[in-house]
Coordinates of C-alpha atoms and ligand atoms in Angstrom, one line a residue:
M691 CA 0.0 0.0 0.0
T692 CA 1.3 3.4 -1.0
G693 CA -1.5 5.4 0.5
E694 CA -2.3 8.8 -0.9
L695 CA 0.8 9.9 -2.9
V696 CA 0.4 13.5 -4.0
P697 CA 2.8 15.1 -6.6
V698 CA 4.9 18.1 -5.5
I699 CA 6.0 20.0 -8.5
G700 CA 8.0 23.2 -9.1
L701 CA 9.3 24.8 -12.3
E702 CA 12.4 26.7 -13.0
V703 CA 12.1 28.7 -16.2
H704 CA 15.0 30.2 -18.2
A705 CA 14.0 33.0 -20.6
Q706 CA 16.3 34.7 -23.0
L707 CA 16.0 38.5 -22.7
L708 CA 15.2 40.6 -25.8
T709 CA 18.3 42.8 -25.5
Q710 CA 20.2 44.0 -28.5
S711 CA 23.6 42.9 -27.2
K712 CA 24.8 40.1 -25.0
M713 CA 24.9 40.1 -21.2
F714 CA 28.5 41.1 -20.6
C715 CA 29.9 42.2 -24.0
G716 CA 28.9 44.2 -27.0
C717 CA 28.2 41.2 -29.3
S718 CA 24.8 41.2 -31.1
A719 CA 22.2 39.0 -29.3
A720 CA 20.4 38.4 -32.6
Y721 CA 22.2 35.2 -33.4
A722 CA 19.3 33.2 -34.9
N723 CA 20.2 32.0 -38.4
A724 CA 23.8 33.3 -38.1
A725 CA 26.7 31.1 -39.1
P726 CA 28.3 29.4 -36.1
N727 CA 30.8 31.5 -34.0
T728 CA 30.1 34.7 -35.9
H729 CA 28.6 36.6 -32.9
C730 CA 31.6 36.2 -30.6
C731 CA 34.4 38.3 -29.1
D732 CA 37.3 37.7 -26.7
L733 CA 34.9 37.8 -23.8
C734 CA 32.1 35.5 -24.8
S735 CA 34.5 33.0 -26.3
G736 CA 36.4 32.8 -23.0
M737 CA 39.7 34.5 -23.6
P738 CA 41.6 35.1 -20.4
G739 CA 41.8 38.7 -19.2
A740 CA 38.7 39.9 -21.1
L741 CA 36.6 42.0 -18.7
P742 CA 32.8 41.8 -18.5
V743 CA 30.5 44.9 -18.5
I744 CA 26.9 44.6 -17.2
N745 CA 24.1 45.1 -19.7
Q746 CA 21.9 47.6 -18.0
R747 CA 18.8 46.8 -20.2
A748 CA 19.0 43.2 -19.1
V749 CA 19.0 44.2 -15.4
E750 CA 16.0 46.5 -16.1
M751 CA 14.1 43.7 -17.8
T752 CA 14.8 41.4 -14.9
L753 CA 13.6 44.0 -12.5
M754 CA 10.4 44.6 -14.5
T755 CA 9.8 40.8 -14.4
A756 CA 10.5 40.6 -10.6
L757 CA 8.0 43.4 -10.0
A758 CA 5.3 41.9 -12.4
L759 CA 5.7 38.7 -10.3
H760 CA 5.1 40.6 -7.1
C761 CA 8.7 40.0 -5.8
E762 CA 10.6 41.9 -3.2
V763 CA 13.4 43.7 -5.0
A764 CA 16.9 43.6 -3.5
Q765 CA 18.4 47.0 -2.7
I766 CA 21.8 45.5 -3.6
S767 CA 22.1 42.6 -5.9
K768 CA 25.3 40.9 -7.0
F769 CA 26.8 38.4 -9.5
D770 CA 28.5 35.2 -8.6
R771 CA 30.7 32.8 -10.4
K772 CA 29.3 29.3 -10.8
N773 CA 31.9 26.8 -11.7
Y774 CA 30.9 24.9 -14.7
S775 CA 33.1 22.4 -16.5
Y776 CA 31.3 21.7 -19.8
P777 CA 32.7 23.0 -23.1
D778 CA 29.7 25.1 -24.0
L779 CA 30.9 27.7 -21.6
P780 CA 34.6 28.3 -22.5
K781 CA 35.4 30.4 -19.4
G782 CA 34.9 27.3 -17.3
Y783 CA 32.4 29.2 -15.2
Q784 CA 29.0 30.9 -15.6
I785 CA 28.3 34.3 -14.3
S786 CA 25.1 33.9 -12.4
Q787 CA 23.5 35.2 -9.2
Y788 CA 23.5 33.1 -6.1
E789 CA 23.0 34.9 -2.7
Q790 CA 21.6 38.2 -3.8
P791 CA 19.2 37.7 -6.7
I792 CA 17.3 40.7 -8.1
G793 CA 13.9 39.5 -6.9
V794 CA 12.6 37.1 -4.2
Q795 CA 9.4 35.9 -2.7
G796 CA 6.8 36.8 -5.3
W797 CA 3.8 34.9 -6.7
L798 CA 1.9 34.1 -9.8
D799 CA -1.8 33.5 -10.1
L800 CA -3.0 30.7 -12.3
G801 CA -6.4 30.1 -13.8
D802 CA -9.0 32.8 -14.2
E803 CA -10.3 35.3 -11.6
M804 CA -13.2 33.0 -10.6
L805 CA -11.0 30.0 -9.8
S806 CA -7.4 30.9 -9.4
T807 CA -4.6 29.2 -7.5
R808 CA -1.5 31.0 -6.4
C809 CA 2.0 29.7 -7.0
G810 CA 5.0 31.2 -5.1
I811 CA 8.0 32.6 -6.9
I812 CA 11.1 31.9 -5.0
R813 CA 13.5 34.1 -7.0
V814 CA 14.2 35.9 -10.2
H815 CA 17.8 36.3 -11.2
L816 CA 20.0 37.0 -14.1
E817 CA 22.8 35.0 -15.7
E818 CA 24.4 34.2 -19.1
D819 CA 23.4 31.5 -21.5
T820 CA 25.7 28.8 -22.7
G821 CA 26.9 28.0 -26.2
K822 CA 25.5 25.0 -28.1
T823 CA 27.3 21.7 -28.5
S824 CA 26.3 19.3 -31.2
H825 CA 27.7 15.8 -31.8
V826 CA 28.0 14.9 -35.4
S827 CA 29.8 12.5 -37.8
L828 CA 32.4 14.2 -39.9
D829 CA 34.6 12.4 -42.4
G830 CA 33.7 9.1 -40.8
S831 CA 34.6 10.0 -37.2
D832 CA 32.4 11.2 -34.4
V833 CA 33.2 14.8 -33.4
S834 CA 31.6 17.4 -31.1
L835 CA 31.1 20.9 -32.5
V836 CA 30.5 23.9 -30.4
D837 CA 28.9 27.2 -31.4
Y838 CA 29.4 30.2 -29.1
N839 CA 26.9 32.5 -30.7
R840 CA 24.4 31.8 -27.8
C841 CA 27.2 32.1 -25.3
G842 CA 26.6 35.1 -23.1
I843 CA 23.0 35.8 -24.2
P844 CA 21.2 37.4 -21.2
L845 CA 19.2 34.6 -19.5
M846 CA 16.7 35.3 -16.8
E847 CA 15.9 32.5 -14.4
I848 CA 12.6 32.3 -12.6
V849 CA 12.3 29.7 -9.9
G850 CA 8.8 28.8 -8.9
A851 CA 8.0 27.3 -5.5
P852 CA 7.0 23.6 -5.4
D853 CA 3.3 24.6 -5.0
L854 CA 2.0 22.8 -8.1
K855 CA 0.0 19.6 -7.7
S856 CA -0.6 18.4 -11.2
P857 CA 0.9 18.2 -14.7
E858 CA -1.9 20.5 -15.9
A859 CA -1.1 23.1 -13.2
A860 CA 2.6 23.0 -14.3
R861 CA 1.7 23.5 -17.9
D862 CA -0.5 26.4 -16.9
F863 CA 2.3 27.9 -14.9
F864 CA 4.6 27.8 -17.9
S865 CA 2.1 29.3 -20.3
T866 CA 0.9 32.0 -17.9
L867 CA 4.5 33.0 -17.2
R868 CA 5.3 33.0 -20.9
Q869 CA 2.3 35.4 -21.5
I870 CA 3.5 37.7 -18.8
L871 CA 7.1 37.9 -20.2
M872 CA 5.7 38.6 -23.7
Y873 CA 3.4 41.3 -22.4
L874 CA 6.4 42.9 -20.6
G875 CA 8.3 42.7 -23.9
V876 CA 11.3 41.1 -22.2
C877 CA 11.2 37.7 -24.0
D878 CA 9.9 36.7 -27.4
G879 CA 8.4 33.5 -25.9
N880 CA 9.6 31.4 -28.9
L881 CA 9.6 27.9 -27.5
Q882 CA 10.7 26.2 -30.6
E883 CA 13.8 28.4 -30.9
G884 CA 14.5 27.7 -27.2
S885 CA 13.9 31.3 -26.0
M886 CA 12.2 29.8 -23.0
R887 CA 13.0 26.5 -21.4
A888 CA 11.6 24.8 -18.3
D889 CA 13.2 22.5 -15.8
L890 CA 10.9 20.5 -13.6
N891 CA 11.3 19.3 -10.0
V892 CA 9.0 16.6 -9.1
S893 CA 8.6 14.3 -6.0
L894 CA 5.7 12.4 -4.4
R895 CA 4.5 13.1 -0.9
K896 CA 2.4 11.0 1.4
A897 CA -0.1 13.1 3.3
D898 CA 1.4 14.8 6.4
R899 CA 4.9 13.8 5.5
E900 CA 7.9 15.5 3.9
P901 CA 8.2 15.1 0.1
G902 CA 10.0 12.1 -1.1
V903 CA 13.1 12.0 -3.3
K904 CA 13.2 14.9 -5.8
V905 CA 13.9 14.3 -9.4
E906 CA 14.7 17.0 -11.9
V907 CA 13.7 16.9 -15.6
K908 CA 15.8 19.4 -17.6
N909 CA 15.2 21.5 -20.7
L910 CA 11.5 21.2 -21.7
N911 CA 10.5 23.6 -24.4
S912 CA 6.9 23.0 -25.1
F913 CA 3.7 23.0 -23.0
R914 CA 3.0 19.5 -24.1
S915 CA 6.4 18.1 -23.1
V916 CA 6.1 19.8 -19.7
Q917 CA 2.8 18.0 -19.1
R918 CA 3.9 14.7 -20.6
A919 CA 7.2 14.5 -18.8
L920 CA 5.4 15.1 -15.5
E921 CA 2.7 12.5 -16.2
Y922 CA 5.4 10.0 -17.1
E923 CA 7.6 10.9 -14.1
I924 CA 4.8 10.8 -11.6
E925 CA 3.8 7.4 -12.8
R926 CA 7.4 6.1 -12.8
Q927 CA 7.9 7.3 -9.2
R928 CA 4.5 5.9 -8.1
E929 CA 5.4 2.5 -9.5
A930 CA 8.9 2.6 -7.8
V931 CA 7.4 3.5 -4.5
S932 CA 4.7 0.9 -4.6
A933 CA 7.2 -1.8 -5.6
G934 CA 9.5 -0.7 -2.7
H935 CA 12.3 0.3 -5.1
P936 CA 14.4 3.3 -3.9
L937 CA 14.3 6.4 -6.0
V938 CA 17.5 8.3 -6.8
Q939 CA 17.9 12.0 -6.6
E940 CA 18.9 12.7 -10.2
T941 CA 18.6 14.8 -13.2
R942 CA 16.7 13.3 -16.1
G943 CA 16.0 14.4 -19.7
W944 CA 12.9 14.1 -21.7
S945 CA 12.9 12.1 -24.9
E946 CA 10.1 13.1 -27.2
A947 CA 10.8 10.1 -29.4
R948 CA 10.5 7.6 -26.5
D949 CA 7.9 9.5 -24.7
A950 CA 9.8 9.0 -21.5
T951 CA 12.2 10.6 -19.1
I952 CA 15.8 9.3 -19.1
A953 CA 18.4 9.3 -16.4
Q954 CA 21.2 11.7 -17.2
R955 CA 23.4 12.4 -14.2
T956 CA 23.1 12.5 -10.4
K957 CA 21.9 15.8 -9.2
E958 CA 24.4 18.5 -8.5
Y959 CA 24.1 20.5 -5.3
A960 CA 25.0 24.1 -4.7
D961 CA 28.3 22.9 -3.1
D962 CA 29.3 21.3 -6.4
Y963 CA 29.3 24.7 -8.1
R964 CA 31.5 26.4 -5.5
Y965 CA 29.9 29.8 -6.0
F966 CA 31.9 32.8 -5.2
P967 CA 31.4 36.6 -5.8
E968 CA 32.3 37.6 -9.3
P969 CA 35.4 39.8 -8.8
D970 CA 35.2 41.5 -12.2
L971 CA 31.8 43.1 -11.7
P972 CA 30.4 45.8 -9.4
L973 CA 27.4 45.3 -7.2
I974 CA 24.0 46.4 -8.7
T975 CA 22.1 48.8 -6.6
F976 CA 18.4 49.8 -7.0
S977 CA 17.2 53.0 -5.5
A978 CA 13.7 53.1 -4.1
D979 CA 12.9 55.9 -6.7
R980 CA 14.1 53.8 -9.6
V981 CA 12.1 50.8 -8.5
A982 CA 9.0 52.9 -8.1
E983 CA 9.5 54.4 -11.5
I984 CA 9.8 51.0 -13.2
R985 CA 6.8 49.7 -11.2
Q986 CA 4.8 52.7 -12.5
S987 CA 5.8 52.0 -16.1
L988 CA 4.9 48.3 -16.2
P989 CA 2.4 47.6 -19.0
E990 CA -1.0 46.0 -18.4
M991 CA -0.7 42.4 -17.5
P992 CA -2.8 39.6 -19.2
A993 CA -5.1 39.1 -16.2
E994 CA -5.8 42.8 -15.9
K995 CA -6.4 43.0 -19.6
R996 CA -8.8 40.0 -19.5
S997 CA -11.0 41.7 -16.9
R998 CA -10.8 45.1 -18.6
L999 CA -11.9 43.6 -22.0
R1000 CA -14.8 41.9 -20.3
R1001 CA -15.9 45.0 -18.6
E1002 CA -15.4 47.5 -21.4
Y1003 CA -16.5 45.4 -24.4
G1004 CA -19.0 43.1 -22.7
I1005 CA -17.3 39.9 -24.0
T1006 CA -17.4 36.5 -22.3
A1007 CA -14.7 35.2 -20.1
E1008 CA -13.9 32.6 -22.7
A1009 CA -13.5 35.2 -25.5
A1010 CA -11.3 37.4 -23.3
H1011 CA -9.2 34.4 -22.5
V1012 CA -8.7 33.5 -26.2
L1013 CA -8.0 37.1 -27.3
T1014 CA -5.5 37.9 -24.5
A1015 CA -3.5 34.7 -25.1
D1016 CA -1.8 36.8 -27.8
L1017 CA -1.0 40.4 -27.0
A1018 CA -1.0 41.4 -30.7
L1019 CA -4.5 39.8 -31.2
S1020 CA -6.0 41.5 -28.1
D1021 CA -4.6 44.9 -29.3
F1022 CA -6.0 44.2 -32.8
F1023 CA -9.4 43.3 -31.3
E1024 CA -9.5 46.6 -29.3
A1025 CA -8.6 48.7 -32.3
A1026 CA -11.2 46.9 -34.5
A1027 CA -13.9 47.2 -31.8
L1028 CA -13.5 51.0 -31.9
A1029 CA -14.0 51.1 -35.7
A1030 CA -16.8 48.5 -35.7
S1031 CA -19.6 50.5 -34.1
P1032 CA -22.5 49.8 -34.0
A1033 CA -21.4 46.2 -33.9
T1034 CA -21.1 44.8 -30.3
G1035 CA -17.8 43.8 -28.7
M1036 CA -18.9 40.2 -28.8
E1037 CA -19.5 40.4 -32.5
V1038 CA -15.9 41.7 -33.0
A1039 CA -14.6 39.0 -30.6
N1040 CA -16.4 36.3 -32.5
W1041 CA -14.9 37.5 -35.8
S1042 CA -11.5 37.9 -34.2
H1043 CA -11.1 34.5 -32.6
G1044 CA -13.2 32.8 -35.3
D1045 CA -12.5 33.7 -39.0
L1046 CA -9.5 36.0 -38.4
L1047 CA -7.6 33.3 -36.4
R1048 CA -8.6 30.6 -38.8
L1049 CA -7.3 32.6 -41.8
L1050 CA -4.1 33.5 -39.9
H1051 CA -3.6 29.9 -39.1
E1052 CA -4.3 28.7 -42.7
S1053 CA -1.9 31.2 -44.2
Q1054 CA 0.6 30.7 -41.4
S1055 CA 0.9 34.4 -40.9
E1056 CA 0.8 36.7 -37.9
I1057 CA -1.2 39.8 -36.9
A1058 CA 1.8 42.0 -37.5
S1059 CA 2.0 41.0 -41.2
L1060 CA -1.7 41.4 -42.0
P1061 CA -2.1 43.5 -45.2
F1062 CA -5.1 45.4 -43.7
S1063 CA -5.6 47.4 -40.6
A1064 CA -7.7 46.7 -37.5
A1065 CA -9.9 49.6 -38.5
D1066 CA -10.6 47.9 -41.9
F1067 CA -11.5 44.7 -40.0
G1068 CA -13.8 46.7 -37.7
R1069 CA -15.6 48.3 -40.6
L1070 CA -16.1 44.9 -42.2
I1071 CA -17.8 43.7 -39.1
A1072 CA -20.0 46.9 -39.0
L1073 CA -21.1 46.1 -42.6
V1074 CA -22.3 42.7 -41.5
S1075 CA -23.8 43.9 -38.2
G1076 CA -25.7 46.6 -40.0
A1077 CA -27.0 44.1 -42.6
R1078 CA -25.3 45.9 -45.4
I1079 CA -23.8 42.6 -46.4
S1080 CA -24.7 39.1 -45.4
N1081 CA -22.7 37.0 -42.9
A1082 CA -21.5 34.7 -45.8
A1083 CA -20.5 37.7 -47.9
G1084 CA -18.6 39.1 -44.9
K1085 CA -16.5 35.9 -44.8
Q1086 CA -15.9 36.3 -48.5
V1087 CA -14.8 39.9 -48.1
L1088 CA -12.4 39.0 -45.2
E1089 CA -10.7 36.4 -47.4
A1090 CA -10.3 38.9 -50.2
M1091 CA -8.9 41.4 -47.6
F1092 CA -6.3 38.8 -46.7
E1093 CA -5.3 38.4 -50.4
T1094 CA -5.4 42.0 -51.6
G1095 CA -5.3 44.2 -48.5
E1096 CA -8.1 46.3 -49.9
G1097 CA -10.6 48.0 -47.6
P1098 CA -13.9 46.2 -47.1
E1099 CA -16.1 48.8 -48.9
T1100 CA -13.9 48.5 -52.0
I1101 CA -14.3 44.7 -52.0
V1102 CA -18.0 44.8 -51.4
E1103 CA -18.3 47.1 -54.4
R1104 CA -15.9 45.2 -56.7
L1105 CA -17.6 41.8 -55.9
N1106 CA -21.1 43.3 -55.9
L1107 CA -21.9 41.9 -52.5
S1108 CA -24.0 44.6 -51.0
Q1109 CA -27.2 43.1 -49.6
M1110 CA -30.4 43.4 -51.6
D1111 CA -33.2 44.8 -49.6
D1112 CA -35.1 46.1 -52.6
N1113 CA -38.6 44.7 -52.1
E1114 CA -39.6 44.6 -55.7
A1115 CA -36.5 42.8 -57.0
L1116 CA -36.6 40.4 -54.1
T1117 CA -40.4 39.7 -54.6
E1118 CA -39.6 38.7 -58.2
I1119 CA -37.0 36.2 -57.0
V1120 CA -39.4 34.9 -54.3
K1121 CA -42.2 34.3 -56.8
T1122 CA -39.8 32.4 -59.1
V1123 CA -38.6 30.2 -56.2
I1124 CA -42.3 29.5 -55.1
S1125 CA -43.3 28.5 -58.6
E1126 CA -40.3 26.2 -59.0
N1127 CA -40.8 24.4 -55.7
P1128 CA -44.4 23.4 -55.4
G1129 CA -43.6 20.4 -53.2
V1130 CA -42.0 22.6 -50.5
V1131 CA -44.8 25.1 -50.7
T1132 CA -47.3 22.3 -50.2
D1133 CA -45.4 21.1 -47.1
Y1134 CA -45.5 24.6 -45.7
R1135 CA -49.2 25.1 -46.3
R1136 CA -49.8 21.7 -44.6
G1137 CA -48.2 23.1 -41.5
K1138 CA -44.5 22.2 -41.9
A1139 CA -43.2 25.6 -40.7
A1140 CA -39.6 24.6 -41.3
A1141 CA -40.3 24.4 -45.1
L1142 CA -40.1 28.2 -45.0
N1143 CA -36.4 28.0 -44.2
V1144 CA -35.9 25.8 -47.3
L1145 CA -37.5 28.5 -49.5
L1146 CA -35.6 31.2 -47.7
G1147 CA -32.3 29.4 -48.5
K1148 CA -33.2 28.9 -52.1
T1149 CA -34.1 32.6 -52.5
I1150 CA -30.8 33.8 -50.9
K1151 CA -29.0 31.4 -53.2
A1152 CA -30.9 32.7 -56.3
S1153 CA -29.9 36.2 -55.3
G1154 CA -26.2 35.3 -55.3
G1155 CA -26.1 35.4 -51.5
R1156 CA -27.0 39.0 -51.5
A1157 CA -30.6 38.9 -50.4
N1158 CA -31.3 40.3 -46.9
P1159 CA -32.7 37.2 -45.0
S1160 CA -35.1 39.2 -42.8
V1161 CA -36.6 41.0 -45.8
V1162 CA -36.9 37.7 -47.7
R1163 CA -38.6 36.1 -44.8
S1164 CA -41.3 38.7 -44.6
I1165 CA -41.9 38.6 -48.4
L1166 CA -42.2 34.8 -48.3
E1167 CA -44.7 35.0 -45.4
N1168 CA -46.7 37.6 -47.3
E1169 CA -46.8 35.5 -50.5
L1170 CA -47.6 32.2 -48.8
G1171 CA -49.8 33.3 -46.0
L1172 CA -49.6 31.5 -42.6
P1173 CA -48.9 27.8 -42.5
G1174 CA -52.1 25.6 -42.1
P1175 CA -52.9 23.2 -39.2
P1176 CA -50.2 20.5 -38.7
S1177 CA -50.5 17.8 -41.3
E1178 CA -51.6 14.3 -40.2
S1179 CA -49.9 12.6 -43.0
P1180 CA -46.1 11.9 -42.9
A1181 CA -44.1 14.7 -44.5
G1182 CA -42.7 14.1 -48.0
Ligands
ZN367 ZN1 31.0 38.8 -27.1

């Protein structure tokens, strides 16, 4: 019997900061797609005697993050050397922060405002990223290559408290944190490129006892892998405990291919790193005024934006959730809603997270690269909402906007899509439809009220999709009279 074994989970997230230069040298931090070892200098390739200089912007971004995560900010923070003996850091040590990180003791709320859980943030600190090693076969022999372009990129580490109780909560922590960093503009959140990576700590605890042996799973870079690695690891630990096998405190990796965690090395402890104060760098000091100034300048955070959008535009919690998942989308929605009057906020929200997102997805493009403005999009929705064009025509116009970038009015004109509400012209079409569909008319007169919708559909089709449905409905009712008493005979 294992009794009630509850998972105890904490995440450590590394995020590359969106600075122009590296953490301690002037090399460009925009290394993606660059040829190996082209963004390097004496300092970040580890030449002895090269002196580091602190990137102020990176410090400021870390401070912004610490404040957004409700941390206490240190008045004096310092860098330390962490001994590190792998070839991806050629100095033989990493400059990191050990005793005096920039922020401590904050928190992050998960879920929505109705049902949120709070996860503690132990610390937020700043360090430098490592280079990248790859093991390849070259001229028939196995060699290891190292690229120092990534070496020295500013890396912020956010250590979450072990407050999470399920793989879903851990996934939520990672995605909520990513959203916050993107709203702050401090990280691009690109998981595939490794701009954000998560390390997981997981152990099992019996009720009323200390957590069991803690296992770390390193370097997860997708929401799915965070969740899967935890599901796997919890199950593996449960089985070991119930079979009476001892668990080892160790670091494991996640294999996507094997859908399993794999032992890598036994866990290192702080002692192994032999931290000591970085002698080449000054202390960082934060004045109360500077901290207050940064706190004041923090942008609106996702949770605040969700409640504001609900309040100001009357949209549902679900719509607010979808829209604010992407800062660009939520900004686009707001600008569109302003131009869409008299359409409601909910109409704009539906168009935004419905057709707009679908077309973006299909064309694999982003809001930033749309060939039309939010105001164009808003006016399109106003045309549909005001029954100037049909809903179907609206979708057609949006697709044309994606292709040509023209304004909605131009496209409506060019494609001749404006809705027909000319009574005479529509009455002519209705009469033709009635004469061509005697069976449906008989059904209607025998009391099958739904037959009216069939005739309505046929009329709209005959008008090339332009007929105003509510006008057609009243003409049809006029021409046909009320339906008779319900038919006794089966329909058909
Ligand atoms: Zn450099």
